[in-house]
Amino acid sequence: MGKGKMSKRDKGALIEQYQRLSILPEALVNYLALLGWNPGGDREKMPIDEIIRLFDLPGINQSNARFDEKKLGHMNMSYLLELPAHRYVALARGYFAGRAEFLERRADELRKWNPPDR
């Protein structure tokens, strides 16, 4: 991403992209809330109700915020590590099921172009 304003054509401008990347909604909300605002202190991971309670306009940074995908990935990992087992398993099943369907379709396409020797 450049230094200009973000547009809908920019990489990372669509929520669907983060869904496809398996970014947890709570991690994305937390990251975006802290992108241009500081609640004070050095805490980064905060539940949404606490973000709402602490938010104040004077805490908004005057300078442009810079989107850091690595930092978002780190925040997402910290949320993933704290998930209850049942939610983690459900997310993993959905992730691998979607990948399996993709791989099966891709394999079918490849077979059309490269039929097995008979």
XYZ file of N, CA and C in Angstrom:
354
model
N 0.828 -1.176 0.000
C 0.000 0.000 0.000
C 0.876 1.244 0.000
N 0.459 2.222 -0.740
C 1.202 3.469 -0.803
C 0.912 4.345 0.388
N 1.392 5.583 0.298
C 1.213 6.506 1.409
C -0.056 7.338 1.282
N -0.759 7.209 0.145
C -1.971 7.990 -0.066
C -3.165 7.393 0.664
N -4.318 7.947 0.376
C -5.548 7.461 0.993
C -5.878 6.064 0.484
N -6.513 5.275 1.331
C -6.896 3.924 0.951
C -8.132 3.988 0.068
N -8.137 3.183 -0.976
C -9.306 3.116 -1.837
C -9.812 1.685 -1.865
N -11.023 1.490 -2.375
C -11.611 0.153 -2.419
C -10.826 -0.785 -3.333
N -9.990 -0.245 -4.189
C -9.182 -1.082 -5.075
C -7.858 -1.496 -4.435
N -7.533 -0.936 -3.297
C -6.283 -1.278 -2.624
C -6.352 -2.662 -2.009
N -5.194 -3.304 -1.978
C -5.073 -4.584 -1.295
C -5.432 -4.370 0.178
N -6.303 -5.197 0.695
C -6.667 -5.094 2.098
C -7.850 -4.197 2.389
N -8.488 -3.659 1.362
C -9.594 -2.733 1.592
C -10.916 -3.462 1.823
N -10.992 -4.739 1.491
C -12.250 -5.476 1.618
C -12.214 -6.459 2.789
N -13.262 -6.463 3.578
C -13.371 -7.377 4.715
C -13.281 -8.830 4.244
N -13.843 -9.115 3.072
C -13.837 -10.478 2.550
C -12.421 -11.035 2.414
N -11.469 -10.161 2.129
C -10.086 -10.622 2.009
C -9.605 -11.192 3.336
N -9.948 -10.545 4.425
C -9.514 -11.014 5.742
C -10.271 -12.277 6.149
N -11.515 -12.408 5.712
C -12.242 -13.651 5.953
C -11.552 -14.795 5.231
N -11.161 -14.578 3.973
C -10.461 -15.627 3.211
C -9.119 -15.971 3.853
N -8.485 -15.025 4.489
C -7.199 -15.258 5.152
C -7.367 -15.841 6.557
N -8.610 -16.069 6.958
C -8.939 -16.636 8.275
C -8.538 -15.729 9.428
N -8.626 -14.420 9.205
C -8.401 -13.470 10.295
C -9.680 -13.456 11.138
N -9.529 -13.648 12.425
C -10.688 -13.648 13.320
C -11.306 -12.254 13.381
N -12.640 -12.175 13.392
C -13.288 -10.854 13.444
C -12.836 -10.019 14.637
N -12.697 -10.643 15.803
C -12.307 -9.888 16.990
C -10.874 -9.361 16.869
N -10.000 -10.086 16.190
C -8.627 -9.605 15.981
C -8.624 -8.418 15.018
N -9.423 -8.507 13.959
C -9.481 -7.419 12.984
C -10.062 -6.153 13.601
N -11.142 -6.283 14.359
C -11.750 -5.119 15.021
C -10.756 -4.496 15.993
N -10.094 -5.332 16.774
C -9.110 -4.835 17.743
C -7.988 -4.087 17.024
N -7.454 -4.676 15.963
C -6.362 -4.045 15.226
C -6.806 -2.715 14.617
N -7.957 -2.710 13.963
C -8.430 -1.483 13.317
C -8.713 -0.374 14.333
N -9.234 -0.757 15.506
C -9.521 0.248 16.537
C -8.239 0.936 17.000
N -7.158 0.176 17.079
C -5.899 0.739 17.570
C -5.040 1.339 16.461
N -5.517 1.258 15.230
C -4.747 1.752 14.097
C -4.514 3.264 14.168
N -5.488 4.004 14.600
C -5.332 5.457 14.669
C -5.687 6.021 16.023
N -5.710 5.163 17.028
C -6.128 5.595 18.366
C -5.300 4.872 19.410
N -5.016 5.549 20.505
C -4.269 4.940 21.599
C -5.037 5.147 22.889
N -5.397 4.062 23.570
C -6.139 4.199 24.823
C -5.257 4.566 26.004
N -3.967 4.690 25.773
C -3.029 4.948 26.861
C -2.390 3.639 27.292
N -1.161 3.696 27.717
C -0.452 2.476 28.088
C 0.053 1.759 26.850
N 0.539 0.534 27.055
C 1.099 -0.194 25.921
C 0.315 -1.457 25.572
N -0.869 -1.601 26.147
C -1.703 -2.766 25.813
C -2.184 -2.677 24.385
N -2.201 -3.831 23.720
C -2.705 -3.857 22.350
C -3.943 -4.725 22.221
N -3.982 -5.823 22.932
C -5.106 -6.743 22.804
C -6.185 -6.356 23.829
N -7.359 -6.005 23.283
C -8.441 -5.545 24.143
C -9.774 -6.045 23.607
N -10.665 -6.485 24.488
C -12.000 -6.870 24.021
C -12.772 -5.639 23.535
N -13.685 -5.861 22.614
C -14.427 -4.758 21.984
C -15.176 -3.905 23.012
N -15.739 -4.530 24.044
C -16.464 -3.731 25.039
C -15.524 -2.785 25.786
N -14.286 -3.188 25.988
C -13.316 -2.310 26.642
C -12.866 -1.190 25.692
N -12.714 -1.519 24.414
C -12.372 -0.492 23.421
C -13.460 0.573 23.404
N -14.711 0.146 23.397
C -15.840 1.088 23.384
C -15.842 1.944 24.643
N -15.598 1.316 25.785
C -15.620 2.034 27.060
C -14.502 3.069 27.144
N -13.311 2.749 26.617
C -12.152 3.632 26.743
C -12.014 4.659 25.619
N -12.732 4.454 24.522
C -12.540 5.322 23.358
C -12.868 6.770 23.687
N -11.964 7.645 23.242
C -12.213 9.086 23.350
C -11.524 9.785 22.179
N -12.136 10.849 21.689
C -11.612 11.550 20.514
C -10.215 12.131 20.726
N -9.885 12.672 21.913
C -8.519 13.196 22.076
C -7.430 12.133 21.903
N -7.769 10.864 22.017
C -6.782 9.798 21.854
C -6.474 9.460 20.405
N -7.194 10.071 19.461
C -6.970 9.801 18.038
C -5.692 10.502 17.589
N -4.849 9.769 16.872
C -3.585 10.321 16.377
C -3.843 11.314 15.247
N -3.061 12.373 15.214
C -3.167 13.376 14.158
C -2.532 12.888 12.849
N -1.509 12.055 12.965
C -0.811 11.586 11.767
C -1.565 10.406 11.132
N -1.262 10.153 9.870
C -1.887 9.035 9.167
C -1.427 7.706 9.761
N -2.359 6.802 9.897
C -2.035 5.474 10.401
C -1.451 4.638 9.271
N -0.555 3.734 9.614
C 0.034 2.830 8.629
C -0.437 1.411 8.928
N -0.986 0.775 7.915
C -1.510 -0.575 8.057
C -0.351 -1.564 7.979
N -0.196 -2.373 9.021
C 0.904 -3.328 9.103
C 0.324 -4.738 9.138
N 0.415 -5.446 8.002
C -0.166 -6.794 7.914
C 0.493 -7.763 8.887
N 1.792 -7.605 9.143
C 2.477 -8.491 10.095
C 1.917 -8.297 11.502
N 1.657 -7.059 11.849
C 1.116 -6.772 13.181
C -0.300 -7.347 13.311
N -1.097 -7.239 12.242
C -2.428 -7.845 12.240
C -2.309 -9.359 12.384
N -1.387 -9.963 11.663
C -1.167 -11.408 11.764
C -0.766 -11.823 13.172
N 0.080 -11.031 13.809
C 0.493 -11.316 15.186
C -0.701 -11.221 16.139
N -1.521 -10.190 15.954
C -2.690 -10.043 16.810
C -3.659 -11.209 16.599
N -3.841 -11.598 15.336
C -4.728 -12.721 15.035
C -4.213 -13.989 15.719
N -2.913 -14.219 15.669
C -2.342 -15.409 16.304
C -2.579 -15.390 17.811
N -2.472 -14.232 18.429
C -2.697 -14.173 19.882
C -4.152 -14.498 20.213
N -5.086 -14.091 19.348
C -6.483 -14.453 19.548
C -6.696 -15.945 19.294
N -6.062 -16.489 18.260
C -6.199 -17.919 17.955
C -5.708 -18.789 19.110
N -4.607 -18.395 19.723
C -4.031 -19.183 20.810
C -4.926 -19.230 22.041
N -5.824 -18.263 22.176
C -6.697 -18.210 23.349
C -8.110 -18.720 23.077
N -8.358 -19.201 21.850
C -9.702 -19.699 21.525
C -10.020 -20.950 22.326
N -11.289 -21.099 22.720
C -11.692 -22.377 23.306
C -11.543 -23.478 22.249
N -11.229 -24.679 22.687
C -10.954 -25.786 21.765
C -12.095 -26.017 20.779
N -13.349 -25.957 21.241
C -14.475 -26.248 20.344
C -14.568 -25.224 19.207
N -14.254 -23.958 19.491
C -14.312 -22.947 18.421
C -13.130 -23.107 17.467
N -11.969 -23.432 18.005
C -10.789 -23.643 17.177
C -11.013 -24.815 16.213
N -11.572 -25.900 16.730
C -11.844 -27.079 15.894
C -12.850 -26.725 14.798
N -13.890 -25.982 15.143
C -14.899 -25.591 14.141
C -14.265 -24.724 13.047
N -13.418 -23.788 13.436
C -12.741 -22.940 12.457
C -11.791 -23.756 11.578
N -11.061 -24.678 12.196
C -10.121 -25.512 11.435
C -10.866 -26.394 10.439
N -11.985 -26.960 10.861
C -12.773 -27.792 9.933
C -13.229 -26.980 8.734
N -13.745 -25.779 8.987
C -14.179 -24.913 7.898
C -13.031 -24.536 6.980
N -11.882 -24.248 7.562
C -10.709 -23.877 6.779
C -10.292 -25.019 5.860
N -10.143 -26.216 6.429
C -9.671 -27.342 5.626
C -10.729 -27.854 4.658
N -11.996 -27.739 5.017
C -13.050 -28.148 4.085
C -13.028 -27.257 2.852
N -12.887 -25.973 3.039
C -12.816 -25.049 1.912
C -11.603 -25.310 1.039
N -10.478 -25.645 1.648
C -9.270 -25.930 0.882
C -9.417 -27.250 0.131
N -10.057 -28.235 0.745
C -10.241 -29.532 0.081
C -11.099 -29.384 -1.169
N -12.181 -28.609 -1.072
C -13.036 -28.381 -2.240
C -12.252 -27.709 -3.353
N -11.434 -26.723 -3.002
C -10.619 -26.027 -3.988
C -9.653 -27.006 -4.654
N -8.977 -27.826 -3.849
C -7.998 -28.758 -4.395
C -8.653 -29.805 -5.288
N -9.843 -30.260 -4.918
C -10.554 -31.228 -5.760
C -10.917 -30.600 -7.101
N -11.414 -29.376 -7.097
C -11.736 -28.696 -8.360
C -10.484 -28.504 -9.203
N -9.420 -28.106 -8.556
C -8.153 -27.890 -9.266
C -7.643 -29.201 -9.857
N -7.744 -30.284 -9.103
C -7.301 -31.588 -9.605
C -8.122 -32.003 -10.817
N -9.440 -31.753 -10.785
C -10.287 -32.072 -11.932
C -9.856 -31.278 -13.163
N -9.542 -29.998 -12.970
C -9.090 -29.164 -14.079
C -7.775 -29.691 -14.653
N -6.866 -30.082 -13.769
C -5.579 -30.591 -14.228
C -5.736 -31.909 -14.986
N -6.662 -32.756 -14.535
C -6.894 -34.032 -15.221
C -7.404 -33.814 -16.640
N -8.205 -32.756 -16.844
C -8.715 -32.460 -18.180
C -7.559 -32.113 -19.131
N -6.577 -31.404 -18.617
C -5.461 -30.971 -19.453
C -4.360 -32.035 -19.538
N -4.250 -32.849 -18.535
C -3.223 -33.902 -18.495
C -3.868 -35.229 -18.152
N -4.580 -35.837 -19.085
C -5.214 -37.114 -18.751
C -4.169 -38.179 -18.441
N -4.517 -39.095 -17.517
C -3.556 -40.163 -17.180
C -3.326 -41.069 -18.397
N -2.114 -41.604 -18.455
C -1.799 -42.554 -19.545
C -2.630 -43.809 -19.391
N -3.109 -44.303 -20.502
C -3.929 -45.529 -20.447
C -3.231 -46.649 -21.149
